[in-house]
JSON list of C-alpha atoms in Angstrom, two decimals:
[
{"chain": "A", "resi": 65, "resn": "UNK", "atom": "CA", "xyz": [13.09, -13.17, -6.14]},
{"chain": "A", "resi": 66, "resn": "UNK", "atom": "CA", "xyz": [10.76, -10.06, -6.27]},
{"chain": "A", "resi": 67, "resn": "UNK", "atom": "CA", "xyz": [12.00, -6.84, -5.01]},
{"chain": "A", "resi": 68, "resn": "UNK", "atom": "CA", "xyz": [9.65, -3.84, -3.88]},
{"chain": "A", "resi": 69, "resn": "UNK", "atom": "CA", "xyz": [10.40, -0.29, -3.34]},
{"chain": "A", "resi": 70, "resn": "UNK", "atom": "CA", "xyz": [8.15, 2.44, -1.89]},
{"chain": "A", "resi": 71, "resn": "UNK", "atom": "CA", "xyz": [8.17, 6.27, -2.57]},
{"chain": "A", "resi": 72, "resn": "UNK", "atom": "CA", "xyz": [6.08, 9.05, -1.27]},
{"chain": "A", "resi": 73, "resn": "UNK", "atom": "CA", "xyz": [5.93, 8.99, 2.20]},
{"chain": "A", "resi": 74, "resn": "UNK", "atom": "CA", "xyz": [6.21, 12.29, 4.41]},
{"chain": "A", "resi": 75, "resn": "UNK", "atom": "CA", "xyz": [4.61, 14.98, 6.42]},
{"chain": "A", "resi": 76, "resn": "UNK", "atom": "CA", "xyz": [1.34, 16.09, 6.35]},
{"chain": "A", "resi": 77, "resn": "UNK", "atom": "CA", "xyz": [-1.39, 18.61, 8.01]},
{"chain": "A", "resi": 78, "resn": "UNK", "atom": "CA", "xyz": [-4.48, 16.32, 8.76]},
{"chain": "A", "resi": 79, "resn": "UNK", "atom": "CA", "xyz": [-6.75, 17.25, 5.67]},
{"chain": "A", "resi": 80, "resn": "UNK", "atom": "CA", "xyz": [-3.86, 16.89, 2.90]},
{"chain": "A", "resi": 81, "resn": "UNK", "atom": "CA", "xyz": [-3.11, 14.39, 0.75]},
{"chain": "A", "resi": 82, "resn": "UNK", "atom": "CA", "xyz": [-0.69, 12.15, 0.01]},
{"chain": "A", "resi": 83, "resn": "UNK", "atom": "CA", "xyz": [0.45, 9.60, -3.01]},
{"chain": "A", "resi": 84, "resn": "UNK", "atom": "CA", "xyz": [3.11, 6.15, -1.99]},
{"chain": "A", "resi": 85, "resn": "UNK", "atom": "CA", "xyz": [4.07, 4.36, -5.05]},
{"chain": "A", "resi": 86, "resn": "UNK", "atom": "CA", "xyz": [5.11, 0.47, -5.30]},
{"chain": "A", "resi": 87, "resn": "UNK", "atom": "CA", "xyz": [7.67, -0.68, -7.70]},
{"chain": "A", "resi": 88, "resn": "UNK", "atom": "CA", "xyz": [7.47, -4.23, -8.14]},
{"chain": "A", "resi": 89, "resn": "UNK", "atom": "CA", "xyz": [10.62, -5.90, -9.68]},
{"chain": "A", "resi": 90, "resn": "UNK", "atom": "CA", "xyz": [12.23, -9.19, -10.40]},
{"chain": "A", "resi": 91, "resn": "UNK", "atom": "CA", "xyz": [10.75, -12.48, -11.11]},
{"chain": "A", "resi": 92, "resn": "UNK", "atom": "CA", "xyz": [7.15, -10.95, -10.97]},
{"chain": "A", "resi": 93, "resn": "UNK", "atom": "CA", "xyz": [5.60, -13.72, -13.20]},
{"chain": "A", "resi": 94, "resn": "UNK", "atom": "CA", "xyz": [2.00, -15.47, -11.98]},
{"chain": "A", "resi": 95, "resn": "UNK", "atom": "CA", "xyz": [1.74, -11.96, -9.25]},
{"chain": "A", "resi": 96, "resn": "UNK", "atom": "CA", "xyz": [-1.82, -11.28, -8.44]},
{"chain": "A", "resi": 97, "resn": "UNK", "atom": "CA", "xyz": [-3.21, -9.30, -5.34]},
{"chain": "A", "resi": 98, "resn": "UNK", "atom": "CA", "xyz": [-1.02, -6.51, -4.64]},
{"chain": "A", "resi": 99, "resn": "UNK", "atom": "CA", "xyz": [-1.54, -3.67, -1.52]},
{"chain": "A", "resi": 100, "resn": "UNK", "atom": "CA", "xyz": [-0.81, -2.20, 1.58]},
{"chain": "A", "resi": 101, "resn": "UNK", "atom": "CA", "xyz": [-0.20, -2.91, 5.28]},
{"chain": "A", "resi": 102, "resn": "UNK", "atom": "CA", "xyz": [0.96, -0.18, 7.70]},
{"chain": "A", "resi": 103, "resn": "UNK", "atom": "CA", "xyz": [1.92, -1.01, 11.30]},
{"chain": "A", "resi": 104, "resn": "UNK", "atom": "CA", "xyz": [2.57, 2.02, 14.68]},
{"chain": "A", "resi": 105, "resn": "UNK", "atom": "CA", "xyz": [5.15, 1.17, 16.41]},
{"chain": "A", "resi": 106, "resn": "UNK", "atom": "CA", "xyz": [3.94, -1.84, 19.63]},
{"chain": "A", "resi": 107, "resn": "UNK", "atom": "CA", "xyz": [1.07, -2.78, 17.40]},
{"chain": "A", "resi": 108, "resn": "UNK", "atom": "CA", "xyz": [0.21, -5.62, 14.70]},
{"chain": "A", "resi": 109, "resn": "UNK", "atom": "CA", "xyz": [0.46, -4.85, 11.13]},
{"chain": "A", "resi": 110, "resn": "UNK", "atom": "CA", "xyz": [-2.77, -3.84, 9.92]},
{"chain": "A", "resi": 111, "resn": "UNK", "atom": "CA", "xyz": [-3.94, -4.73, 6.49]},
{"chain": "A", "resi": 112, "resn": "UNK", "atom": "CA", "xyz": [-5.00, -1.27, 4.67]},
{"chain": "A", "resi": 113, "resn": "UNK", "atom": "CA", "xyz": [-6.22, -2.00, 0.84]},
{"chain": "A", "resi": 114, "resn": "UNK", "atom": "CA", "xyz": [-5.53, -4.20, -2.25]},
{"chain": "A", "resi": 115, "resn": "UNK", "atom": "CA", "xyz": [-5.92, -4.48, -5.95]},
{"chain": "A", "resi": 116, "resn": "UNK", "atom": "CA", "xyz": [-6.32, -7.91, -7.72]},
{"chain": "A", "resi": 117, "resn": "UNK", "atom": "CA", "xyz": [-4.39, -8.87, -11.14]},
{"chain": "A", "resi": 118, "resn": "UNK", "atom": "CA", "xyz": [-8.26, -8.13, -12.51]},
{"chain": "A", "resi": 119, "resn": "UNK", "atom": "CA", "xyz": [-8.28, -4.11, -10.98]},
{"chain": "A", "resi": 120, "resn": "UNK", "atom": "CA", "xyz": [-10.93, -5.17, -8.28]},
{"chain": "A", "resi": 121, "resn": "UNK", "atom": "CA", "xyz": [-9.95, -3.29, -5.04]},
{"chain": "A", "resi": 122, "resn": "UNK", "atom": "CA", "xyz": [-10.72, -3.46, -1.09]},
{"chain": "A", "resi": 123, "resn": "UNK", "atom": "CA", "xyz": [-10.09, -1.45, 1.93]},
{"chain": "A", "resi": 124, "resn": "UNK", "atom": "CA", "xyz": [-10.45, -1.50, 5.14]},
{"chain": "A", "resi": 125, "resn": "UNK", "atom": "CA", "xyz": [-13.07, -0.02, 6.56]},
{"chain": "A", "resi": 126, "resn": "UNK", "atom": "CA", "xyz": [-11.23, 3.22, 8.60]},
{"chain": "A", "resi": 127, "resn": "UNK", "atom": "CA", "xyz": [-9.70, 4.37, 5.03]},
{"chain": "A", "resi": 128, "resn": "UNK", "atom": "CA", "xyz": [-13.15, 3.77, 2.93]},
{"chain": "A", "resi": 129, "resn": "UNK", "atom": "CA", "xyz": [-14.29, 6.95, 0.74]},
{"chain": "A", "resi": 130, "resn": "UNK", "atom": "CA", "xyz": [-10.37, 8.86, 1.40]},
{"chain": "A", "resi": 131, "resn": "UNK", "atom": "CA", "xyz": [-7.90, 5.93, -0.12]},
{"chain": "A", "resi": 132, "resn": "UNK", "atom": "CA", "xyz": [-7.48, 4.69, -3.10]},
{"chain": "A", "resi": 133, "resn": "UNK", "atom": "CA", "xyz": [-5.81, 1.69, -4.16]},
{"chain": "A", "resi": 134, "resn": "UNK", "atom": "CA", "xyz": [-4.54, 1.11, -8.17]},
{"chain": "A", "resi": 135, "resn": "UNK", "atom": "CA", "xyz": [-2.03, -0.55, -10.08]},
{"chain": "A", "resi": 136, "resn": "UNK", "atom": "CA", "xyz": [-0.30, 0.04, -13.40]},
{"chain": "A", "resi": 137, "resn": "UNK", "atom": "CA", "xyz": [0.91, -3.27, -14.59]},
{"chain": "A", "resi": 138, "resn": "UNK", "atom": "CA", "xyz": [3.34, -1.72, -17.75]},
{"chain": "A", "resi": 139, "resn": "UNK", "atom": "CA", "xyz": [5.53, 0.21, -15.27]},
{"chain": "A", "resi": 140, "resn": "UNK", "atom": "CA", "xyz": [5.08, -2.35, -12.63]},
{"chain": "A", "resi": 141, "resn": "UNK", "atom": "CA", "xyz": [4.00, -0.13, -9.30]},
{"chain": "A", "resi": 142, "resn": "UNK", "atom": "CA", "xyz": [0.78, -0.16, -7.24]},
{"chain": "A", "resi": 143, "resn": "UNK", "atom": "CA", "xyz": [-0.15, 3.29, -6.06]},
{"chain": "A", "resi": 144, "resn": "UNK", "atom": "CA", "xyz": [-2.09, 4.71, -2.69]},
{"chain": "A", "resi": 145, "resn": "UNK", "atom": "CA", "xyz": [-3.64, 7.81, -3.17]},
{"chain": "A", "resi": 146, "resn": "UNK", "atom": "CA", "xyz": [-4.59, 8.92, 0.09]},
{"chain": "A", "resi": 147, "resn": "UNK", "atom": "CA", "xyz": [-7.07, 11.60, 1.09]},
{"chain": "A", "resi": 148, "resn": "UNK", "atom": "CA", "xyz": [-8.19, 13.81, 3.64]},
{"chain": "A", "resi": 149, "resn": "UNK", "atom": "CA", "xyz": [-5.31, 12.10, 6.12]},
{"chain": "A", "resi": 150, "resn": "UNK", "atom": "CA", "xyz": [-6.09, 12.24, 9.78]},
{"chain": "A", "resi": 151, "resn": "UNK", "atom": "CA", "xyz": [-3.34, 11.93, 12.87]},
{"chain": "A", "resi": 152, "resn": "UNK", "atom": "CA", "xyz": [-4.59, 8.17, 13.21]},
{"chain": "A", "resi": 153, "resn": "UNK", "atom": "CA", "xyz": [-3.25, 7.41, 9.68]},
{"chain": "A", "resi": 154, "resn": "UNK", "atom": "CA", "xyz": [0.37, 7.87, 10.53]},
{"chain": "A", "resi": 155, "resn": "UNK", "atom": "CA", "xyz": [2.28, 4.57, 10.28]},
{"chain": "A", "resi": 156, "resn": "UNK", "atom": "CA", "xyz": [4.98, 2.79, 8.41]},
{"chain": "A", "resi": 157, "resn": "UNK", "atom": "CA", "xyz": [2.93, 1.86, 5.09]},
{"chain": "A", "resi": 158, "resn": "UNK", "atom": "CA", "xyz": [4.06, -1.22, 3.64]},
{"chain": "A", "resi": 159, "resn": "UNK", "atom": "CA", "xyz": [3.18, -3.06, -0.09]},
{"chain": "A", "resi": 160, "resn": "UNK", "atom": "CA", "xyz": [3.07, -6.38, -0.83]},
{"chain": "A", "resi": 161, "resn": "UNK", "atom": "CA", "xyz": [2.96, -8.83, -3.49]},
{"chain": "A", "resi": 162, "resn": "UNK", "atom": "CA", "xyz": [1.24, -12.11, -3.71]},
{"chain": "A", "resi": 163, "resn": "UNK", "atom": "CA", "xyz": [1.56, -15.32, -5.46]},
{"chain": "A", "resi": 164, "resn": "UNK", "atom": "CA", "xyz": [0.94, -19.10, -5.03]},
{"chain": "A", "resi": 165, "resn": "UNK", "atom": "CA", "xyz": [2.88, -19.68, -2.24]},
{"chain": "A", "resi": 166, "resn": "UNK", "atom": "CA", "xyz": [4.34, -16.64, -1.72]},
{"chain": "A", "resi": 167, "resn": "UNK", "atom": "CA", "xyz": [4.36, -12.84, -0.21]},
{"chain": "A", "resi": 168, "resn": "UNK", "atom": "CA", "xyz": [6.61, -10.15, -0.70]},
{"chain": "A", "resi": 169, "resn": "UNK", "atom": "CA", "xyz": [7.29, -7.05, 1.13]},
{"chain": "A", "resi": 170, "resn": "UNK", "atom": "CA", "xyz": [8.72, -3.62, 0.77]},
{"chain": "A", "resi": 171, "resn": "UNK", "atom": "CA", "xyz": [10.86, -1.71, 3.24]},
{"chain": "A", "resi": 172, "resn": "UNK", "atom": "CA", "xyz": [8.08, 0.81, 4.48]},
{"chain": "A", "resi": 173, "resn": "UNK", "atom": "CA", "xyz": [8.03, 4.76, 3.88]},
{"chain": "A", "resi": 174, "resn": "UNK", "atom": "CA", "xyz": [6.91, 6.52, 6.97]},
{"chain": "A", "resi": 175, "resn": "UNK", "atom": "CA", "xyz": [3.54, 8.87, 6.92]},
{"chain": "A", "resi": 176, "resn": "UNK", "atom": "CA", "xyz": [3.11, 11.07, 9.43]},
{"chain": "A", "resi": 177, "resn": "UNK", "atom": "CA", "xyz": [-0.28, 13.23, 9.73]},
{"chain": "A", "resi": 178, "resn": "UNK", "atom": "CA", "xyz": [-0.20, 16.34, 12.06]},
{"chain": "A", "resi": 179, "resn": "UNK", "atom": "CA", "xyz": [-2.97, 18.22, 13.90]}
]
């Protein structure tokens, strides 16, 4: 089993910044692509940004130039700096794991951007 617990969410004025934190435990062994998902309440998950076991990252393209996406593989935890937050950024922000055959998920930590 792999366990995953976020940290960092909150309230923020649109312009701020924010870091979530990821830490991965468990049976972690053969893990590769870790990242985020956030989902507002009535619509689908939506995929945000990932790091693979090699440190290459991706984001989609609404959070391009203000996220970004890293892992430290000694403590375990994939980070999400987040920039210059707008109101259309608040969601439940959600990591994940991946392996053959597998993905994990964490509980979600809410962000919430005001005007």
């Amino acid at each position: 089993q792999v366990q995953l617990v976020e940290s960092g969410g909150g309230l923020v004025q649109a312009g701020g910044s924010l870091r979530l934190s990821c830490k991965v435990s468990g049976s972690i062994f053969s893990i590769n692509t870790m990242g985020w998902y956030r989902q507002v309440p009535g619509n689908e998950r939506e995929w945000v940004a990932r790091v693979t076991s090699g440190n290459r990252t991706d984001y989609t393209d609404s959070v391009k130039g203000r996220f970004t996406a890293s892992r430290d593989n000694i403590k375990r935890t994939v980070y999400l700096d987040m920039n210059d937050l707008r109101p259309g950024d608040t969601a439940v922000y959600y990591c994940y794991a991946s392996r053959a055959g597998g993905r994990y998920w964490g509980q979600g930590t809410q962000v919430t951007v005001s005007s």
